[in-house]
Amino acid sequence: MAENEKKVQKSDKPSFFSRIGAWFKSLKAECKKITWASAKLVKQNTILVVVCVAIVAAAIGILDFAFSQTIQGLAYIF
């Protein structure tokens, strides 16, 4: 009798392809709920990131140059 119950439970489970189809349907429903940023906001944020990266790169470059000159000066002395 336990074998019959297992067979019944196994047949109650949806097929592999129907589960994949249900997953894609839920994926499509979730994608419709997404609030996308406007093109203007994306442009502003991109410019802000590029400017910040340039400032940090310049600061690191200046510090690198200063430290390398200091080390070369100390190497020249000793």
C-alpha positions as YAML, in Angstrom:
chain: A
units: angstrom
residues:
- id: 1
  name: MET
  ca: [0.00, 0.00, 0.00]
- id: 2
  name: ALA
  ca: [2.92, 2.36, 0.66]
- id: 3
  name: GLU
  ca: [4.06, 1.91, -2.92]
- id: 4
  name: ASN
  ca: [0.68, 3.03, -4.24]
- id: 5
  name: GLU
  ca: [0.83, 6.16, -2.07]
- id: 6
  name: LYS
  ca: [4.29, 7.01, -3.42]
- id: 7
  name: LYS
  ca: [3.04, 6.63, -6.99]
- id: 8
  name: VAL
  ca: [0.07, 8.88, -6.29]
- id: 9
  name: GLN
  ca: [2.27, 11.53, -4.69]
- id: 10
  name: LYS
  ca: [4.71, 11.39, -7.58]
- id: 11
  name: SER
  ca: [1.96, 11.83, -10.15]
- id: 12
  name: ASP
  ca: [0.57, 14.87, -8.27]
- id: 13
  name: LYS
  ca: [3.81, 16.74, -8.91]
- id: 14
  name: PRO
  ca: [3.72, 18.95, -12.05]
- id: 15
  name: SER
  ca: [5.98, 17.93, -14.89]
- id: 16
  name: PHE
  ca: [9.40, 19.43, -15.38]
- id: 17
  name: PHE
  ca: [8.36, 21.50, -18.39]
- id: 18
  name: SER
  ca: [5.22, 22.85, -16.73]
- id: 19
  name: ARG
  ca: [7.34, 23.99, -13.77]
- id: 20
  name: ILE
  ca: [9.75, 25.74, -16.16]
- id: 21
  name: GLY
  ca: [6.81, 27.43, -17.87]
- id: 22
  name: ALA
  ca: [5.42, 28.59, -14.53]
- id: 23
  name: TRP
  ca: [8.83, 29.95, -13.57]
- id: 24
  name: PHE
  ca: [9.05, 32.00, -16.78]
- id: 25
  name: LYS
  ca: [5.52, 33.34, -16.24]
- id: 26
  name: SER
  ca: [6.42, 34.47, -12.72]
- id: 27
  name: LEU
  ca: [9.68, 35.96, -14.03]
- id: 28
  name: LYS
  ca: [7.76, 37.99, -16.61]
- id: 29
  name: ALA
  ca: [5.31, 39.18, -13.93]
- id: 30
  name: GLU
  ca: [8.16, 40.27, -11.66]
- id: 31
  name: CYS
  ca: [9.93, 42.13, -14.48]
- id: 32
  name: LYS
  ca: [6.77, 44.16, -15.07]
- id: 33
  name: LYS
  ca: [6.93, 45.35, -11.44]
- id: 34
  name: ILE
  ca: [10.42, 46.87, -11.84]
- id: 35
  name: THR
  ca: [10.62, 50.65, -11.69]
- id: 36
  name: TRP
  ca: [13.30, 51.67, -14.17]
- id: 37
  name: ALA
  ca: [15.30, 54.88, -13.76]
- id: 38
  name: SER
  ca: [14.78, 57.62, -16.31]
- id: 39
  name: ALA
  ca: [17.40, 58.28, -18.97]
- id: 40
  name: LYS
  ca: [18.09, 61.70, -17.44]
- id: 41
  name: LEU
  ca: [18.79, 60.19, -14.02]
- id: 42
  name: VAL
  ca: [21.05, 57.51, -15.50]
- id: 43
  name: LYS
  ca: [23.00, 60.19, -17.40]
- id: 44
  name: GLN
  ca: [23.41, 62.32, -14.26]
- id: 45
  name: ASN
  ca: [24.59, 59.37, -12.18]
- id: 46
  name: THR
  ca: [27.02, 58.27, -14.90]
- id: 47
  name: ILE
  ca: [28.57, 61.74, -15.07]
- id: 48
  name: LEU
  ca: [28.83, 61.84, -11.27]
- id: 49
  name: VAL
  ca: [30.61, 58.48, -11.16]
- id: 50
  name: VAL
  ca: [33.05, 59.46, -13.94]
- id: 51
  name: VAL
  ca: [33.89, 62.74, -12.16]
- id: 52
  name: CYS
  ca: [34.41, 60.99, -8.81]
- id: 53
  name: VAL
  ca: [36.64, 58.35, -10.41]
- id: 54
  name: ALA
  ca: [38.71, 61.07, -12.12]
- id: 55
  name: ILE
  ca: [39.15, 62.96, -8.84]
- id: 56
  name: VAL
  ca: [40.21, 59.84, -6.93]
- id: 57
  name: ALA
  ca: [42.56, 58.81, -9.76]
- id: 58
  name: ALA
  ca: [44.18, 62.26, -9.74]
- id: 59
  name: ALA
  ca: [44.59, 62.16, -5.94]
- id: 60
  name: ILE
  ca: [46.19, 58.71, -6.08]
- id: 61
  name: GLY
  ca: [48.45, 59.83, -8.94]
- id: 62
  name: ILE
  ca: [49.60, 62.91, -6.98]
- id: 63
  name: LEU
  ca: [50.26, 60.84, -3.85]
- id: 64
  name: ASP
  ca: [52.13, 58.22, -5.88]
- id: 65
  name: PHE
  ca: [54.28, 60.87, -7.50]
- id: 66
  name: ALA
  ca: [55.02, 62.53, -4.13]
- id: 67
  name: PHE
  ca: [55.91, 59.26, -2.43]
- id: 68
  name: SER
  ca: [58.12, 58.10, -5.31]
- id: 69
  name: GLN
  ca: [59.98, 61.43, -5.32]
- id: 70
  name: THR
  ca: [60.46, 61.17, -1.55]
- id: 71
  name: ILE
  ca: [61.81, 57.64, -1.81]
- id: 72
  name: GLN
  ca: [64.14, 58.60, -4.68]
- id: 73
  name: GLY
  ca: [65.39, 61.56, -2.61]
- id: 74
  name: LEU
  ca: [66.06, 59.33, 0.37]
- id: 75
  name: ALA
  ca: [67.81, 56.77, -1.85]
- id: 76
  name: TYR
  ca: [70.02, 59.53, -3.27]
- id: 77
  name: ILE
  ca: [71.00, 60.68, 0.25]
- id: 78
  name: PHE
  ca: [71.89, 57.21, 1.48]
...
